[in-house]
Short mmCIF file of C-alpha atoms in Angstrom, two decimals:
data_model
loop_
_atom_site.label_atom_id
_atom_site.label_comp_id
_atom_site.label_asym_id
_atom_site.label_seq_id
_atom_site.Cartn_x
_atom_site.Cartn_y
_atom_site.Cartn_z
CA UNK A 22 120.73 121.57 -45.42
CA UNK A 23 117.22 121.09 -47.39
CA UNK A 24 118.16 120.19 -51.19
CA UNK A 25 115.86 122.15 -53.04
CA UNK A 26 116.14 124.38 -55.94
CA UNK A 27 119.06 123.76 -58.00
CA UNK A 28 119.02 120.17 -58.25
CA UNK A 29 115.55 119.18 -57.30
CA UNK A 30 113.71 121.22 -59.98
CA UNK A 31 111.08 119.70 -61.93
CA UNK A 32 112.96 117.53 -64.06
CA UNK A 33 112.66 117.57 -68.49
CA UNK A 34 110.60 115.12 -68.91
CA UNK A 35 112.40 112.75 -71.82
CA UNK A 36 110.13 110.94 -74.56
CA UNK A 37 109.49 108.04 -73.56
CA UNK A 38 111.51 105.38 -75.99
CA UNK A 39 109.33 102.98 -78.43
CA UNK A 40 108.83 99.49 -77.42
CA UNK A 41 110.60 96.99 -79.49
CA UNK A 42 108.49 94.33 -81.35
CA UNK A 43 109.44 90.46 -80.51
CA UNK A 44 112.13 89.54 -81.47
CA UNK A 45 113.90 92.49 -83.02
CA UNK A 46 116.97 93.34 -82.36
CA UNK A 47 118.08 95.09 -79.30
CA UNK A 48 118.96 97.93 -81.51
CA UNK A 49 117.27 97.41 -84.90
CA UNK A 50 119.38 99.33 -87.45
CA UNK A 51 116.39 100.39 -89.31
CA UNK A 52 115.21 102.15 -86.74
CA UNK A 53 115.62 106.62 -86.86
CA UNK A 54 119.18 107.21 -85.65
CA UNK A 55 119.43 109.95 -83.81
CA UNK A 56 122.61 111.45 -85.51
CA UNK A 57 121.45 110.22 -88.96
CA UNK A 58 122.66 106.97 -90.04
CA UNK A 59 124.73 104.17 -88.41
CA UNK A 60 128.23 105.21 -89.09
CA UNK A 61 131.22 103.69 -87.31
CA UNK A 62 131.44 104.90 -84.30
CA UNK A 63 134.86 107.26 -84.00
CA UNK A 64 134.40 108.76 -80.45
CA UNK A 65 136.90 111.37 -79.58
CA UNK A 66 140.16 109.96 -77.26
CA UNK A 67 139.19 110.97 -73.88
CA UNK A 68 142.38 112.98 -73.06
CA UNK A 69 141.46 115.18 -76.18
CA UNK A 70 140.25 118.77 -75.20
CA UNK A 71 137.06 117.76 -77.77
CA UNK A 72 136.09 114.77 -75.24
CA UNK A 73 135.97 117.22 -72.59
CA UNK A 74 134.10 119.71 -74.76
CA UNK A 75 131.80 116.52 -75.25
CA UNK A 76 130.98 115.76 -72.01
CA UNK A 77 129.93 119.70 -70.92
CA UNK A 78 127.57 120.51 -73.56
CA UNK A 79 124.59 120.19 -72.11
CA UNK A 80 121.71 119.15 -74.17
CA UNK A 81 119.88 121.12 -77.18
CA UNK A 82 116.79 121.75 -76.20
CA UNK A 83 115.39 124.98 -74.34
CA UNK A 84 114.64 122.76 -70.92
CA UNK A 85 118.59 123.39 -69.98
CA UNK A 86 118.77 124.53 -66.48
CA UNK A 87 120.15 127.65 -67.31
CA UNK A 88 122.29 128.73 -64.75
CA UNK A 89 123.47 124.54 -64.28
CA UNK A 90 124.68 124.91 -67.96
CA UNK A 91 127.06 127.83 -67.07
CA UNK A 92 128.56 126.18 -64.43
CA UNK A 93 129.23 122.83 -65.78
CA UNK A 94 130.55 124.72 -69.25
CA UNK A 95 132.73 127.19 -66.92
CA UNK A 96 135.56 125.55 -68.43
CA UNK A 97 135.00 125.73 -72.09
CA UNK A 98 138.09 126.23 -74.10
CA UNK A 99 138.29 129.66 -76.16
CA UNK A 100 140.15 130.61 -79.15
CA UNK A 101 142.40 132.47 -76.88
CA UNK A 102 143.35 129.20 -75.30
CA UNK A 103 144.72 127.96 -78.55
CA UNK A 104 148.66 128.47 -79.30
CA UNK A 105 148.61 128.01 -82.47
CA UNK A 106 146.03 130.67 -83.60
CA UNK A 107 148.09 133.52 -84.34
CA UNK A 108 145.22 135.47 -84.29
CA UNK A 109 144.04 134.56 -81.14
CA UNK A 110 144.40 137.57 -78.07
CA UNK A 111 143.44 136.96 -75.04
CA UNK A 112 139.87 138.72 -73.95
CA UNK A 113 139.22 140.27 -70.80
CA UNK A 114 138.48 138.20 -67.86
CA UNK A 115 134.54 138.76 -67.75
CA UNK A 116 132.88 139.92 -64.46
CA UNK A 117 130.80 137.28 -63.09
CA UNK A 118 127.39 139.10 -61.80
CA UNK A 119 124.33 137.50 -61.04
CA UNK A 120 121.12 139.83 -62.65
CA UNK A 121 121.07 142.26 -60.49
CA UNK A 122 123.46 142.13 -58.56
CA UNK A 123 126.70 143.59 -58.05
CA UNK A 124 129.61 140.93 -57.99
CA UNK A 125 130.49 139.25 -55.12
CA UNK A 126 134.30 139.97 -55.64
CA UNK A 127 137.06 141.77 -57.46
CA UNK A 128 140.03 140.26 -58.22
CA UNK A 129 142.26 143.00 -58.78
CA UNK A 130 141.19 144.49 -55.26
CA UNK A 131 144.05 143.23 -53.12
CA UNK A 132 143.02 145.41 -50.01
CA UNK A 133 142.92 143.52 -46.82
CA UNK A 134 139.78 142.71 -44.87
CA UNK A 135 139.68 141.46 -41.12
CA UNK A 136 138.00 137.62 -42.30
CA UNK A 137 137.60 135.09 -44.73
CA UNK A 138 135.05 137.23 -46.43
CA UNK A 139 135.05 140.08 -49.03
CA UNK A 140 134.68 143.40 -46.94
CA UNK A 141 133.11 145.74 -49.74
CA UNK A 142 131.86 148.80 -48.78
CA UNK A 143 132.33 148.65 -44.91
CA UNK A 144 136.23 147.78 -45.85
CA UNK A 145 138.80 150.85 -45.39
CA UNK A 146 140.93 151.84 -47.68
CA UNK A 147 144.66 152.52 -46.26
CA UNK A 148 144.61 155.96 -47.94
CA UNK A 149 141.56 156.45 -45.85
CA UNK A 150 143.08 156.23 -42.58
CA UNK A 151 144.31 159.10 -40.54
CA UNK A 152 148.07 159.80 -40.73
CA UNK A 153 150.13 159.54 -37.96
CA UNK A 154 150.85 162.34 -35.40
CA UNK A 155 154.23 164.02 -36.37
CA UNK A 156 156.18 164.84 -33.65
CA UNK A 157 155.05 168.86 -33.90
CA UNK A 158 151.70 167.40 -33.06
CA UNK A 159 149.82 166.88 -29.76
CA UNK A 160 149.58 162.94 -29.34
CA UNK A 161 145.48 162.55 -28.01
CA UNK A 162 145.16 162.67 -24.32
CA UNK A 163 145.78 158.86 -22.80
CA UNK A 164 147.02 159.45 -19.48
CA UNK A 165 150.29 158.76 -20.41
CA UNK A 166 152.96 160.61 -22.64
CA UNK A 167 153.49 157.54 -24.29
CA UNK A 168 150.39 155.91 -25.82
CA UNK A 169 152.12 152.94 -26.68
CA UNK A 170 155.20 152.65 -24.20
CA UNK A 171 154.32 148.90 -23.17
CA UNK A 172 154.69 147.55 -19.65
CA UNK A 173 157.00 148.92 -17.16
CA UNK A 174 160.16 146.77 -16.26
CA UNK A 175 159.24 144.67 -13.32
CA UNK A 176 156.00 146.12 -13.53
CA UNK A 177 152.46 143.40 -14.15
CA UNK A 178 150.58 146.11 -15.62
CA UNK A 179 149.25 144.96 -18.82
CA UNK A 180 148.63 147.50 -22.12
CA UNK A 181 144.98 148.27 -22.44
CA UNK A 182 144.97 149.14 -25.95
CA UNK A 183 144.34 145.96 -28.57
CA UNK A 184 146.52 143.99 -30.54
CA UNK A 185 145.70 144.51 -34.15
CA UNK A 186 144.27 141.84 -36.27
CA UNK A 187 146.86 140.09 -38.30
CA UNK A 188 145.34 140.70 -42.09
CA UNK A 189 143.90 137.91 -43.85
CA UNK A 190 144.14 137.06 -47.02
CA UNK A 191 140.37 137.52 -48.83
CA UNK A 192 139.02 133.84 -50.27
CA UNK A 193 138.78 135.51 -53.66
CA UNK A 194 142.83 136.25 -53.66
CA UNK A 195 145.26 133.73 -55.35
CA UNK A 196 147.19 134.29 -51.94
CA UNK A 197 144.47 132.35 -49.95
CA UNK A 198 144.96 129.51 -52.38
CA UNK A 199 148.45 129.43 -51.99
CA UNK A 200 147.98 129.81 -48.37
CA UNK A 201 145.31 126.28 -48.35
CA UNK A 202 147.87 124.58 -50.63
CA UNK A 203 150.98 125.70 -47.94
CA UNK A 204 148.60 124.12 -45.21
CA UNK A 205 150.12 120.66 -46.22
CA UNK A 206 152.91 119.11 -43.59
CA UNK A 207 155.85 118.13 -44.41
CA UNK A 208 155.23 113.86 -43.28
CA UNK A 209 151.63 114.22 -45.61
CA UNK A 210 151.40 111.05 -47.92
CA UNK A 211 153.40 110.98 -51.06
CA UNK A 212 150.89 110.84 -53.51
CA UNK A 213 148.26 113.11 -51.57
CA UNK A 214 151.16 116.14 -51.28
CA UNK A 215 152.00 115.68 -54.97
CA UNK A 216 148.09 115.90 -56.34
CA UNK A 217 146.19 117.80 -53.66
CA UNK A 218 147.82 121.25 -54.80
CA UNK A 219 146.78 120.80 -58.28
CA UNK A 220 143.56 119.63 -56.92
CA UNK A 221 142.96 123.01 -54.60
CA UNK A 222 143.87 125.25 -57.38
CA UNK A 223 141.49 123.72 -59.86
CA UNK A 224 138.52 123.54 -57.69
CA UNK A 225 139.57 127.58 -56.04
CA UNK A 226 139.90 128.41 -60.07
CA UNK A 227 135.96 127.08 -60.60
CA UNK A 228 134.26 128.68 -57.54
CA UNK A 229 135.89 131.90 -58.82
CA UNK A 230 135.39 131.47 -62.03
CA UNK A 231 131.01 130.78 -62.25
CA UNK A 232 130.99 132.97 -59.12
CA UNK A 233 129.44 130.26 -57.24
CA UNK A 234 126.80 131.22 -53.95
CA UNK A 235 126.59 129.74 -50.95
CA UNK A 236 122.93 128.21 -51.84
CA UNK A 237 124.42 126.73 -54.60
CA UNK A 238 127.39 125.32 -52.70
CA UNK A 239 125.17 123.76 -50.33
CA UNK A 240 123.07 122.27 -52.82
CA UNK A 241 126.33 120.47 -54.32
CA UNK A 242 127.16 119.20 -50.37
CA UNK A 243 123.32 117.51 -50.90
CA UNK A 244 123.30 116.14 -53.95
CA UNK A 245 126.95 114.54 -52.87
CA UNK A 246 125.71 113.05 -49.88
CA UNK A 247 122.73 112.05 -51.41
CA UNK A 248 124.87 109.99 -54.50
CA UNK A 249 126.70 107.83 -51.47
CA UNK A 250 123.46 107.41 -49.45
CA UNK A 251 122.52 105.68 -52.23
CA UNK A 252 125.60 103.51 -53.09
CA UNK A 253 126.06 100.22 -51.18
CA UNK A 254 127.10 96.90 -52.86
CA UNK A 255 124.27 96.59 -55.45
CA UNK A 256 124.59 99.93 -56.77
CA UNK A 257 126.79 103.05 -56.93
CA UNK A 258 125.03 106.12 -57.83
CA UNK A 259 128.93 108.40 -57.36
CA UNK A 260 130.16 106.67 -59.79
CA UNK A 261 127.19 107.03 -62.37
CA UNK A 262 127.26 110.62 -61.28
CA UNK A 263 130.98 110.18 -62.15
CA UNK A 264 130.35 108.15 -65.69
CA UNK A 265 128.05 111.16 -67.11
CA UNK A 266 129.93 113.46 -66.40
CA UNK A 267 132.68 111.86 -68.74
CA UNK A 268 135.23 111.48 -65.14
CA UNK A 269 135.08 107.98 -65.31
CA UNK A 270 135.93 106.93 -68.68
CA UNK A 271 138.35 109.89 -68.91
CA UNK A 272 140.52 107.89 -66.02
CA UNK A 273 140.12 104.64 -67.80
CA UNK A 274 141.84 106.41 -70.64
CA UNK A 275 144.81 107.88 -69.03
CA UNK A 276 145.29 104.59 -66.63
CA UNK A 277 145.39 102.54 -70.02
CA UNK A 278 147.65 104.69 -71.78
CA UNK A 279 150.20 104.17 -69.27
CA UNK A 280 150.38 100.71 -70.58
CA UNK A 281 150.82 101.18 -74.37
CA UNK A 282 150.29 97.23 -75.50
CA UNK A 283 148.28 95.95 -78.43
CA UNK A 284 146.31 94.61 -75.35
CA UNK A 285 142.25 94.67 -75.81
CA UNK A 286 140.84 98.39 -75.10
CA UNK A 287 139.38 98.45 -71.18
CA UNK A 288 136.23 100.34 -70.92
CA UNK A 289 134.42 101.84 -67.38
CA UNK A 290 133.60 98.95 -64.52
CA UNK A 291 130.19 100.90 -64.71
CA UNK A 292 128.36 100.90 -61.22
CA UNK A 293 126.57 97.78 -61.23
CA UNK A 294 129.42 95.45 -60.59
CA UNK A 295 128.68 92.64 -58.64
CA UNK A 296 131.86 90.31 -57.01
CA UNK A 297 131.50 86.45 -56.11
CA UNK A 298 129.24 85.80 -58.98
CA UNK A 299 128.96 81.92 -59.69
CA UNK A 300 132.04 80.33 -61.36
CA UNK A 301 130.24 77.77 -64.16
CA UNK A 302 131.32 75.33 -66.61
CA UNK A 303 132.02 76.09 -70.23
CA UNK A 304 128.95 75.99 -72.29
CA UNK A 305 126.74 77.17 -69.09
CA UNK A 306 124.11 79.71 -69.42
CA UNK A 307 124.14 82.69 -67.49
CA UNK A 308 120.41 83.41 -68.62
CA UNK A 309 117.87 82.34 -65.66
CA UNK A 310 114.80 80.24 -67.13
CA UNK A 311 111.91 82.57 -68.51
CA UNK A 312 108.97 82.81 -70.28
CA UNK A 313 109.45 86.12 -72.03
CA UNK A 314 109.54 85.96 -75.60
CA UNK A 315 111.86 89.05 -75.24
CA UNK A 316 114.57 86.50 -73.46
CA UNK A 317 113.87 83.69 -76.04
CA UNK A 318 114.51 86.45 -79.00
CA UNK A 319 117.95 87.46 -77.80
CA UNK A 320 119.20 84.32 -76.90
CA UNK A 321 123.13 84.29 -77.95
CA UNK A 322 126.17 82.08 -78.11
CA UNK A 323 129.42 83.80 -76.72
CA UNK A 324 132.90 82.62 -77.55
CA UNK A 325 136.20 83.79 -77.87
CA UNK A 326 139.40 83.22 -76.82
CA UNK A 327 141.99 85.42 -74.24
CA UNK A 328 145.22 85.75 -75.56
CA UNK A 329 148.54 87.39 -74.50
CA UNK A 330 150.42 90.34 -77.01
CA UNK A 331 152.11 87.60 -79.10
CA UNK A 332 149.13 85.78 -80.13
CA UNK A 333 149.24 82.35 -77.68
CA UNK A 334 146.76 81.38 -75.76
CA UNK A 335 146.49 82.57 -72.11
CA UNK A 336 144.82 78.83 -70.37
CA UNK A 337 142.61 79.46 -67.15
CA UNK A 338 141.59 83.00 -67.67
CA UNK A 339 139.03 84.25 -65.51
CA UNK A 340 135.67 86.08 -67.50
CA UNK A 341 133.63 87.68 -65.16
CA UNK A 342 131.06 88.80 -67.57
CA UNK A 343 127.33 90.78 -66.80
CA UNK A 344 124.71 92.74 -68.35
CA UNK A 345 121.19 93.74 -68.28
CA UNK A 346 118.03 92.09 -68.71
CA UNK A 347 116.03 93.08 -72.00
CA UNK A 348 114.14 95.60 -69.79
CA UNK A 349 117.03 97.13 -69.26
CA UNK A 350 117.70 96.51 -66.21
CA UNK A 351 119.82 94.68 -63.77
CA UNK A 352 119.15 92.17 -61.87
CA UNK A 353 119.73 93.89 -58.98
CA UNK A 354 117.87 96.72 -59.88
CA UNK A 355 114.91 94.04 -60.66
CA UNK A 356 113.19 91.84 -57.97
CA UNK A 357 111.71 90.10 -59.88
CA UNK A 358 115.19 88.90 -61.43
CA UNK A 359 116.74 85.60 -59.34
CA UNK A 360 119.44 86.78 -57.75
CA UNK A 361 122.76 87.37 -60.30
CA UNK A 362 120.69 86.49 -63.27
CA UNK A 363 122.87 87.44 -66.24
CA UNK A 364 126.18 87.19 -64.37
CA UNK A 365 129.04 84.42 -64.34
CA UNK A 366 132.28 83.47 -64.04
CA UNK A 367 134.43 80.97 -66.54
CA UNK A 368 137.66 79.67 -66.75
CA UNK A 369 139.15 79.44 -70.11
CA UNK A 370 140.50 75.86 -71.25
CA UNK A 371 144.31 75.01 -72.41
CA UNK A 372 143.44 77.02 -75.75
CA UNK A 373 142.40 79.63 -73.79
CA UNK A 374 139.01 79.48 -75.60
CA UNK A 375 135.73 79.91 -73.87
CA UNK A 376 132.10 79.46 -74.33
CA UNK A 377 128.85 80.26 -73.07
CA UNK A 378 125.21 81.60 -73.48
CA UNK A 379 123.85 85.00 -72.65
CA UNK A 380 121.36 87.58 -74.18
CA UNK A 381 121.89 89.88 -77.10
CA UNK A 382 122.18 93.16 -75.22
CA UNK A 383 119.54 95.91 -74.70
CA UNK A 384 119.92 99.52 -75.03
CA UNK A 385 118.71 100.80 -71.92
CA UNK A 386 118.37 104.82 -69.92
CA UNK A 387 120.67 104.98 -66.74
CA UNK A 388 118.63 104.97 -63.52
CA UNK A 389 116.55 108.73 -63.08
CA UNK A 390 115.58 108.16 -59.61
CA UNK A 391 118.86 109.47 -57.90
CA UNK A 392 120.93 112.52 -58.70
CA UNK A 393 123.10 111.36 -61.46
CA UNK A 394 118.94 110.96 -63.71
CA UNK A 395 117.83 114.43 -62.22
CA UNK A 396 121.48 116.34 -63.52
CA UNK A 397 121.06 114.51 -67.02
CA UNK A 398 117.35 115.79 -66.89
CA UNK A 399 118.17 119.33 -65.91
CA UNK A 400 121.11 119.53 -68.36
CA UNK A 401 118.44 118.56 -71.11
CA UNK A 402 120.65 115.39 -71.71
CA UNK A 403 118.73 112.11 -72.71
CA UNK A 404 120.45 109.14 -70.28
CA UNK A 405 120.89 106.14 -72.79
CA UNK A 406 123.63 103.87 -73.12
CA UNK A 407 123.85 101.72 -75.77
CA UNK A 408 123.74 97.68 -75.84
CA UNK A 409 126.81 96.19 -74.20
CA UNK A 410 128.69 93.63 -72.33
CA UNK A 411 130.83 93.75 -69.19
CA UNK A 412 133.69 92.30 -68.59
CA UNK A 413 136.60 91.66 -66.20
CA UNK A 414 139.20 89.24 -67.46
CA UNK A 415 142.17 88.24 -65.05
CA UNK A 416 145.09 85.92 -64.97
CA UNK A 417 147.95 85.00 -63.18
CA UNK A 418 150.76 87.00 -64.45
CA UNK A 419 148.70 89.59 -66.53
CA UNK A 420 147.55 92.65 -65.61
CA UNK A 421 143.60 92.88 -65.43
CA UNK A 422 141.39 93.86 -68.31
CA UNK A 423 138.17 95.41 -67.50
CA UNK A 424 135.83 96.34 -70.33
CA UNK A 425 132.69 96.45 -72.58
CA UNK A 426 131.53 94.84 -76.20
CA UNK A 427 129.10 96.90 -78.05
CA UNK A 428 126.19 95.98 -80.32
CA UNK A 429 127.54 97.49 -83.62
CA UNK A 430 123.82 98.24 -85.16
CA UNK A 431 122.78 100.31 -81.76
CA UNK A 432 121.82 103.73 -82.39
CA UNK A 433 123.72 104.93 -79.49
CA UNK A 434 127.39 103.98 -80.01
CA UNK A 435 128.15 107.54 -81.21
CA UNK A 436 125.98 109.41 -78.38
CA UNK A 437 126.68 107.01 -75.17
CA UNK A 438 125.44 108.72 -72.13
CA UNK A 439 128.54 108.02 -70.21
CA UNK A 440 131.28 108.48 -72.89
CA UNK A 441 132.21 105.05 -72.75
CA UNK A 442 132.27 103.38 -76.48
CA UNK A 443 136.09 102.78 -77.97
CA UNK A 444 135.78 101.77 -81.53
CA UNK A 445 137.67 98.19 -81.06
CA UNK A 446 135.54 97.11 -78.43
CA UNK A 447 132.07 97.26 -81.36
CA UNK A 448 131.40 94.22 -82.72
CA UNK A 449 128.54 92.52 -84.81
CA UNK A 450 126.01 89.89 -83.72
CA UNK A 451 125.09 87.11 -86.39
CA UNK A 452 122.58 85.01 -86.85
CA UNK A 453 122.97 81.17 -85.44
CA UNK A 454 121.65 78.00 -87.29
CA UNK A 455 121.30 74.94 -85.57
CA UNK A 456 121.56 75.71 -82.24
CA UNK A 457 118.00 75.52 -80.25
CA UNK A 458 119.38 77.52 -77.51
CA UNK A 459 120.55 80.66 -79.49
CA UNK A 460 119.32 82.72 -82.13
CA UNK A 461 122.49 84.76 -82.17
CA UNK A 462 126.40 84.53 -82.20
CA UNK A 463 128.98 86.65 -80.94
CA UNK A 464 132.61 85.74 -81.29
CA UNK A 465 135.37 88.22 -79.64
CA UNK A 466 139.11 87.61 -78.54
CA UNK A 467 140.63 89.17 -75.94
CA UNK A 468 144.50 90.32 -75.56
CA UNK A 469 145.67 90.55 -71.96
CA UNK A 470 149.02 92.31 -71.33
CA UNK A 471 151.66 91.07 -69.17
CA UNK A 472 152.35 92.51 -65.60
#
């Protein structure tokens, strides 16, 4: 199946971002915000119905892709869907016609067809067909006074007439759902029969619901196949398809409320996780030598301590901690980076404090040259994501914290491309004095829960 159309149209072409003078700030608060000024960021909890209204809307300007848009906002909640607006009534269920065209279903027709597919016109109707011979009447001339009198006792003959078809349910029918959800044996896998029924309905309910053509299914078959062609262990494009559509950090919310602590907040693993980075002393540098002034202007001290929900220290933590290079980019999106530049591992000591240097982050746009850029681009949707750490923190009887810090004077926190900023995990850079090897300072605790 070519991918064309849908998902490989000319792309909106996003302005392309200032450059930063030396030794600003990855996000200079002076700079134009683009919701007005720097406020706190208060992002909407992800299991809210306004996160999810959030993460549909495609962009404002006219370059929306205007028949992606109604797909993607298929969902949008109504006034009707409210239960405590009184004055809310439910509205007709709208008939979902391409221009001109007639639609490709009705689901209040419940006559049967002889396949998967809606019969239309060439469909008869049951009060069409002829009534059956009463017995006053002449049965048609078969040969036999019987036209249906089977075979014969101990005879081999074998009825010429046809079996009938057994009568399908149409694809467009709730019946055929139920029908694909029944399809499930009884020795299926525990999990897979409790959430592959909810699963089937939701996705039947979509297709119905933007009317959705086989071109346009097809297209969706590409553009998946084309997001895991392009993962491997550097990268994975699914899961930044995942991450703008707001699916990623909406599971990172529910999995974390299941464990209500006053742990630290986790935040998405993002897809440019890299395992086996090098473990390295306290005090170590993840920062590879260079001689851009842009390196030597972000240059920061990291410290901290991990801690468990009573306040004591939790001794030989594990920080696996990463993040772009001030081009915004990773290293192993980079060749010209050294291999896992801007990654380490550290153990924390008996105080459960550690240290060590990094870079001030760096805004940066999420990659455009896979499918997750082209559907921000044809939803009108500009792909930045503001300043921030990673980090996975782990420890013998603790259950693991993955998660982000955030630049608090980035321009972004309140309009992250991927949904991802909690308000706990912002926090404020300061200047250091009298330390050649930084020219910032970051200090951040972390709270690990127990298993």
């Amino acid at each position: 199946m070519a991918a064309t159309g849908l998902l490989n149209a000319q792309p909106h072409q996003e302005e392309e971002a200032p450059s930063k003078p030396e030794g600003k700030a990855a996000c200079d608060p002076n700079e134009e915000v683009r919701s007005g000024s720097n406020p706190e960021p208060e992002p909407a909890p992800a299991y809210d119905p306004a996160y999810v209204d959030r993460a549909a809307a495609p962009g404002a300007g006219v370059n929306t892709y205007t028949r992606l848009a109604e797909i993607l906002l298929s969902g949008e909640r109504s006034p009707a869907d409210d239960p405590n607006d009184a004055s809310s009534s439910p509205e007709p269920e709208p008939s979902y016609t391409l221009s001109g065209s007639k639609p490709a279903y009705d689901r209040n027709d419940s006559s049967p067809v002889s396949d998967l597919t809606h019969g239309g016109e060439d469909t008869p109707d049951d009060s069409e067909q002829e009534p059956e011979a009463t017995p006053d009447e002449e049965a048609p001339s078969t040969g036999v006074s019987n036209p249906d009198p089977g075979p014969a006792p101990g005879s081999n003959d074998v009825p010429t007439h046809p079996k009938p078809k057994p009568k399908l349910s149409p694809a467009y029918n709730d019946a055929y759902t139920e029908h694909v959800v029944a399809a499930t044996g009884p020795n299926a896998n525990a999990r897979l029969a409790e959430i592959m029924p909810s699963l089937v309905r939701h996705l039947h309910a979509f297709v119905r619901e933007v009317n959705l053509t086989a071109p346009e299914w097809e297209l969706a078959v590409d553009f998946i196949n084309e997001a895991g062609k392009m993962s491997d262990s550097k990268r994975n494009e699914t899961t930044l398809v995942h991450g703008i559509l707001g699916l990623e950090s909406l599971v990172d919310e529910i999995t974390s409320l299941q464990n209500p602590t006053a742990s630290t907040p986790s935040a998405i693993l993002g897809p440019f996780y890299r395992p086996s980075a090098p473990i390295l002393p306290l005090g170590s540098s993840i920062v590879s030598p260079s001689s851009s002034p842009a390196y030597d202007s972000a240059l920061t001290h990291f410290s901290g301590r991990v801690l468990d929900t009573r306040g004591d220290p939790v001794p030989d933590a594990l920080l696996d901690v990463w993040h772009s290079a001030p081009n915004g980019l990773y290293e192993q999106q980079d060749p010209s980076q050294p291999d896992y530049n801007l990654r380490g591992r550290f153990l924390t000591d008996t105080d459960g404090r550690f240290e060590l240097y990094c870079l001030r982050p760096t805004a940066y746009p999420i990659p455009d040259d896979g499918p997750a850029g082209r559907l921000l681009a044809l939803l009108d949707r500009h792909p930045w994501r503001p300043s921030h750490i990673h980090l996975k923190i782990s420890a013998e009887g603790y259950a693991p914290l993955t998660t982000q810090v955030f630049d608090a004077e980035c321009k972004y926190l309140i309009d992250d491309a991927v949904f991802a900023v909690k308000s706990d995990l912002v926090a404020r850079f300061a200047p250091r004095e009298g330390d050649p090897k930084a020219r910032w300072t970051l200090e951040y605790d972390f709270v690990l829960s127990e298993a």
